[in-house]
Amino acid sequence: ALSRRNLLRTGGTFAAAAALMTDPFHQALAQNRGGHLIIGRSQGSDTMDNQKAALVASSEVQAHIYDPLAVIDPRTGVVHPSLAVSWEFVNDNRSIVFNLRPGVTFHDGTPFNAQAVEATVRRHLDPATGSPTRFILGPIESAVAEDEMTVIYNYTQPYVAVWVGFLIPYASPHSPTAVERYGDDFGRNPVGTGPFRFVSWDANDVITLERNPDRDWASPAYENPGAAWIDSAEYRTIPEAQTRVASLISGEIDLIAGSNAVPLESIRQLESTPGLRVVSQPALGSHGVVFSQNRPPMDDVRVRRAISHALEREKVLVFALDGNGQVATSPLASSYAQYDPATAEYGHSYDPDAARALLAEAGHGEGLQLTMLTLDSEIPRTLAEVLQGDLAAVGVELEIVSLPNAEYGAVRNQGEYDLVYMSYSYSDADIVNFLFAHGSALNLGNVENERLDQLVREQRTEFDPERRREMIHEVQRITVGEAYWLPVIEANIVAAMRDTVSINMTAAGTLILNDVQMES
């Protein structure tokens, strides 16, 4: 299973939620109401306690049980209200005053108010909770209820990426009454304010939800402004890929969605099957290769540039994703508002002759032997194999060491490899800080660049969107120019469904269950 132990998949993924991507088929159903939706997914959940969850598959269900304070669209940077209807930055941007939505209750009837929000944050920060996602709150000191419907979040420093933490279910308010009542069993009895209430979680790993009849509002980030259109939904875990596909084709389930749920090799079959539809959208993330610059020859920019020129990225796109994505040109994925399209022009395009010339200039004209660490799963393994073949064509022998996720992190951290596979998914351009800040756990290449370090840290506190965009553009110019990171491909998020079902997904690929419609 994919771990979100610290919301990272560095070979798992740096993963977070994001805002609406609309299915164009949606309008055709003319807001049909009712129905029971059956969703097939590849992975089961660990807990519905939103502060103790460690799996992507858990947050994909929690997103319907809990509401966030606000919802950010990372493609535009626009922040939409949800449980908070308005907010104001004060104290030199070190505090946020939230005005909460009145008249909201938790599923157990407990009033939603500032005291509940304060209690939620206090539990998240409490070491006794042992939350693996405490860090998504950023440099927070406290949340203080000023009155019944006003809560103040206080930070040690300004933090422009603050919205990332708010919109993820892990940081969403939950019922303090339910937490006290159920204790360690809260994970099997979750209570939020969301559009769906938890019903059951059976021994076959089927989680059932029902529409929350008391919730007649929704964030304007989404299409449906009121109560959910469908009556209920169930999440079925079907680990075997072809069994999921067969279940959809036979009509046993209505939808395949979620992390790695739709097998890439089955997309063409699903697209050509009568009665089914496939929808996809660009992911907020990238797959690439990190150069370990703390050891020769990767400390030589000529070698890094040579490897970058040697790889035919289009080949990786075909073999690893069956074309379901696009070639990457920057460490920052093209889905972000701060992506610099000029990276496509000044990056290191496929040019084997240039690769050979650079290797010769660096003193490796007679050949070179390198090692690469990668994950033992389809996309990273295929990426490494294509790179291995392309490097062989320019005189570089690449040894691939492929490890399962459970072993990968510990071996990677030893730093004994020349190249390392890297992937991430994150809903803010602040990912550049994690990738390139000196001392960051995700700076796998041990990049040390004073100007780059200054930029990635200062953009975190820059609240002027245009100024921040300029800073992140400069980050991309430096990282691409110095070949610190080899961007390779950006995958699409894919869902498959019966043609009687219409969906919307967040930019991170989480189903927006409140927007689902089923043809009656």
CSV table of N, CA, C and O in Angstrom, one decimal, residues 72-74 76-79 158-164 332 336-340 426-434 451 455-477:
chain,number,residue,atom,x,y,z
A,72,ILE,N,-8.4,25.3,-2.0
A,72,ILE,CA,-7.6,26.0,-2.9
A,72,ILE,C,-7.6,25.3,-4.2
A,72,ILE,O,-7.5,24.1,-4.3
A,73,ASP,N,-7.6,26.0,-5.3
A,73,ASP,CA,-7.4,25.5,-6.7
A,73,ASP,C,-6.0,25.8,-7.0
A,73,ASP,O,-5.6,26.9,-7.3
A,74,PRO,N,-5.1,24.7,-7.0
A,74,PRO,CA,-3.7,25.0,-7.2
A,74,PRO,C,-3.3,25.4,-8.7
A,74,PRO,O,-2.3,25.9,-8.9
A,76,THR,N,-5.0,27.7,-10.3
A,76,THR,CA,-5.2,29.2,-10.4
A,76,THR,C,-4.8,29.9,-9.1
A,76,THR,O,-4.6,31.1,-9.2
A,77,GLY,N,-4.6,29.2,-8.0
A,77,GLY,CA,-4.3,29.9,-6.7
A,77,GLY,C,-5.5,30.4,-6.0
A,77,GLY,O,-5.3,31.0,-4.9
A,78,VAL,N,-6.7,30.3,-6.5
A,78,VAL,CA,-7.9,30.9,-5.9
A,78,VAL,C,-8.3,30.0,-4.7
A,78,VAL,O,-8.3,28.8,-4.8
A,79,VAL,N,-8.6,30.7,-3.6
A,79,VAL,CA,-9.0,30.0,-2.4
A,79,VAL,C,-10.5,30.2,-2.2
A,79,VAL,O,-10.9,31.3,-2.2
A,158,PRO,N,5.2,33.8,8.7
A,158,PRO,CA,4.3,33.8,7.6
A,158,PRO,C,4.5,32.5,6.8
A,158,PRO,O,5.6,32.0,6.6
A,159,TYR,N,3.4,31.9,6.2
A,159,TYR,CA,3.5,30.7,5.5
A,159,TYR,C,2.5,30.7,4.4
A,159,TYR,O,1.3,30.4,4.6
A,160,VAL,N,2.9,31.0,3.1
A,160,VAL,CA,2.0,31.2,2.0
A,160,VAL,C,1.3,29.9,1.6
A,160,VAL,O,0.3,29.9,1.0
A,161,ALA,N,2.0,28.8,1.9
A,161,ALA,CA,1.4,27.5,1.5
A,161,ALA,C,0.4,26.9,2.5
A,161,ALA,O,0.1,25.7,2.5
A,162,VAL,N,0.0,27.8,3.4
A,162,VAL,CA,-0.9,27.4,4.5
A,162,VAL,C,-2.1,26.6,4.0
A,162,VAL,O,-2.6,25.7,4.7
A,163,TRP,N,-2.7,27.0,2.8
A,163,TRP,CA,-3.9,26.4,2.4
A,163,TRP,C,-3.8,24.9,2.1
A,163,TRP,O,-4.8,24.2,2.1
A,164,VAL,N,-2.7,24.5,1.8
A,164,VAL,CA,-2.5,23.0,1.5
A,164,VAL,C,-3.0,22.2,2.6
A,164,VAL,O,-3.7,21.2,2.5
A,332,LEU,N,9.0,21.3,-11.6
A,332,LEU,CA,7.6,21.8,-11.2
A,332,LEU,C,6.7,21.4,-12.3
A,332,LEU,O,6.8,21.8,-13.5
A,336,TYR,N,0.8,23.4,-12.4
A,336,TYR,CA,0.8,24.5,-11.4
A,336,TYR,C,0.8,25.9,-12.1
A,336,TYR,O,1.3,26.1,-13.2
A,337,ALA,N,0.1,26.8,-11.4
A,337,ALA,CA,0.1,28.2,-11.9
A,337,ALA,C,1.4,28.8,-12.1
A,337,ALA,O,1.6,29.7,-12.9
A,338,GLN,N,2.4,28.4,-11.3
A,338,GLN,CA,3.8,29.0,-11.3
A,338,GLN,C,4.7,28.2,-12.3
A,338,GLN,O,5.9,28.5,-12.3
A,339,TYR,N,4.2,27.3,-13.0
A,339,TYR,CA,5.1,26.6,-14.0
A,339,TYR,C,5.5,27.5,-15.0
A,339,TYR,O,4.8,28.4,-15.5
A,340,ASP,N,6.8,27.4,-15.4
A,340,ASP,CA,7.4,28.3,-16.5
A,340,ASP,C,7.5,27.5,-17.8
A,340,ASP,O,8.3,26.6,-17.9
A,426,TYR,N,1.6,17.1,-5.2
A,426,TYR,CA,1.4,18.1,-4.1
A,426,TYR,C,0.6,19.2,-4.7
A,426,TYR,O,0.7,19.6,-5.9
A,427,SER,N,-0.2,19.9,-3.8
A,427,SER,CA,-1.1,20.9,-4.4
A,427,SER,C,-0.6,22.3,-4.2
A,427,SER,O,-1.4,23.2,-4.2
A,428,ASP,N,0.7,22.5,-4.1
A,428,ASP,CA,1.2,23.9,-4.1
A,428,ASP,C,2.6,23.9,-4.6
A,428,ASP,O,3.4,22.9,-4.4
A,429,ALA,N,3.0,25.0,-5.3
A,429,ALA,CA,4.3,25.1,-5.8
A,429,ALA,C,5.4,25.1,-4.8
A,429,ALA,O,6.6,25.0,-5.1
A,430,ASP,N,5.0,25.1,-3.5
A,430,ASP,CA,6.0,25.0,-2.4
A,430,ASP,C,6.7,23.7,-2.4
A,430,ASP,O,7.7,23.5,-1.7
A,431,ILE,N,6.3,22.8,-3.3
A,431,ILE,CA,7.1,21.5,-3.4
A,431,ILE,C,8.6,21.8,-3.7
A,431,ILE,O,9.4,21.1,-3.4
A,432,VAL,N,8.8,23.0,-4.4
A,432,VAL,CA,10.2,23.3,-4.7
A,432,VAL,C,11.1,23.4,-3.5
A,432,VAL,O,12.3,23.2,-3.5
A,433,ASN,N,10.5,23.9,-2.4
A,433,ASN,CA,11.3,24.0,-1.1
A,433,ASN,C,11.7,22.6,-0.6
A,433,ASN,O,12.8,22.4,-0.2
A,434,PHE,N,10.8,21.7,-0.7
A,434,PHE,CA,11.1,20.3,-0.2
A,434,PHE,C,12.1,19.6,-1.1
A,434,PHE,O,12.9,18.9,-0.7
A,451,ARG,N,21.8,30.8,-4.0
A,451,ARG,CA,20.7,31.6,-4.6
A,451,ARG,C,19.5,30.8,-4.6
A,451,ARG,O,18.4,31.2,-4.3
A,455,LEU,N,15.8,31.5,-2.7
A,455,LEU,CA,14.6,31.6,-3.4
A,455,LEU,C,13.5,30.6,-2.9
A,455,LEU,O,12.4,31.0,-2.7
A,456,VAL,N,13.9,29.3,-2.7
A,456,VAL,CA,12.9,28.4,-2.3
A,456,VAL,C,12.4,28.6,-0.9
A,456,VAL,O,11.2,28.3,-0.5
A,457,ARG,N,13.2,29.2,-0.1
A,457,ARG,CA,12.8,29.6,1.3
A,457,ARG,C,11.9,30.9,1.3
A,457,ARG,O,10.9,30.9,2.0
A,458,GLU,N,12.4,31.8,0.5
A,458,GLU,CA,11.7,33.1,0.6
A,458,GLU,C,10.3,33.1,-0.1
A,458,GLU,O,9.4,33.8,0.3
A,459,GLN,N,10.1,32.2,-1.1
A,459,GLN,CA,8.8,32.1,-1.8
A,459,GLN,C,7.8,31.6,-0.8
A,459,GLN,O,6.6,31.8,-1.0
A,460,ARG,N,8.2,30.9,0.3
A,460,ARG,CA,7.2,30.4,1.3
A,460,ARG,C,6.5,31.5,2.1
A,460,ARG,O,5.5,31.3,2.6
A,461,THR,N,7.2,32.7,2.1
A,461,THR,CA,6.6,33.8,2.9
A,461,THR,C,6.2,35.0,2.0
A,461,THR,O,5.9,36.0,2.5
A,462,GLU,N,6.2,34.8,0.7
A,462,GLU,CA,5.9,35.8,-0.3
A,462,GLU,C,4.4,35.8,-0.6
A,462,GLU,O,4.0,34.9,-1.4
A,463,PHE,N,3.6,36.7,-0.1
A,463,PHE,CA,2.2,36.7,-0.3
A,463,PHE,C,1.7,37.4,-1.6
A,463,PHE,O,0.6,37.4,-1.9
A,464,ASP,N,2.6,38.1,-2.3
A,464,ASP,CA,2.3,38.7,-3.6
A,464,ASP,C,2.4,37.6,-4.6
A,464,ASP,O,3.5,37.1,-4.9
A,465,PRO,N,1.3,37.2,-5.3
A,465,PRO,CA,1.3,36.1,-6.2
A,465,PRO,C,2.2,36.3,-7.4
A,465,PRO,O,2.9,35.3,-7.8
A,466,GLU,N,2.3,37.5,-7.9
A,466,GLU,CA,3.2,37.7,-9.1
A,466,GLU,C,4.6,37.7,-8.7
A,466,GLU,O,5.4,37.1,-9.4
A,467,ARG,N,5.0,38.2,-7.6
A,467,ARG,CA,6.3,38.2,-7.1
A,467,ARG,C,6.7,36.7,-6.8
A,467,ARG,O,7.8,36.3,-7.1
A,468,ARG,N,5.8,36.0,-6.2
A,468,ARG,CA,6.1,34.6,-5.9
A,468,ARG,C,6.3,33.8,-7.2
A,468,ARG,O,7.2,32.9,-7.3
A,469,ARG,N,5.5,34.1,-8.2
A,469,ARG,CA,5.6,33.4,-9.5
A,469,ARG,C,7.0,33.7,-10.1
A,469,ARG,O,7.6,32.8,-10.6
A,470,GLU,N,7.4,34.9,-10.0
A,470,GLU,CA,8.8,35.3,-10.6
A,470,GLU,C,9.9,34.5,-9.8
A,470,GLU,O,10.8,34.0,-10.5
A,471,MET,N,9.7,34.4,-8.5
A,471,MET,CA,10.8,33.7,-7.8
A,471,MET,C,10.8,32.2,-8.2
A,471,MET,O,11.9,31.6,-8.3
A,472,ILE,N,9.6,31.6,-8.3
A,472,ILE,CA,9.6,30.2,-8.7
A,472,ILE,C,10.0,29.9,-10.1
A,472,ILE,O,10.5,28.9,-10.4
A,473,HIS,N,9.8,30.9,-11.0
A,473,HIS,CA,10.3,30.8,-12.3
A,473,HIS,C,11.8,30.8,-12.3
A,473,HIS,O,12.5,30.0,-13.0
A,474,GLU,N,12.4,31.6,-11.5
A,474,GLU,CA,13.9,31.6,-11.3
A,474,GLU,C,14.4,30.3,-10.8
A,474,GLU,O,15.4,29.8,-11.2
A,475,VAL,N,13.6,29.7,-9.8
A,475,VAL,CA,14.0,28.4,-9.3
A,475,VAL,C,14.1,27.4,-10.5
A,475,VAL,O,15.0,26.6,-10.6
A,476,GLN,N,13.1,27.5,-11.4
A,476,GLN,CA,13.1,26.5,-12.5
A,476,GLN,C,14.2,26.8,-13.4
A,476,GLN,O,14.8,25.8,-14.0
A,477,ARG,N,14.6,28.1,-13.7
A,477,ARG,CA,15.7,28.4,-14.6
A,477,ARG,C,17.0,27.8,-14.0
A,477,ARG,O,17.8,27.3,-14.7
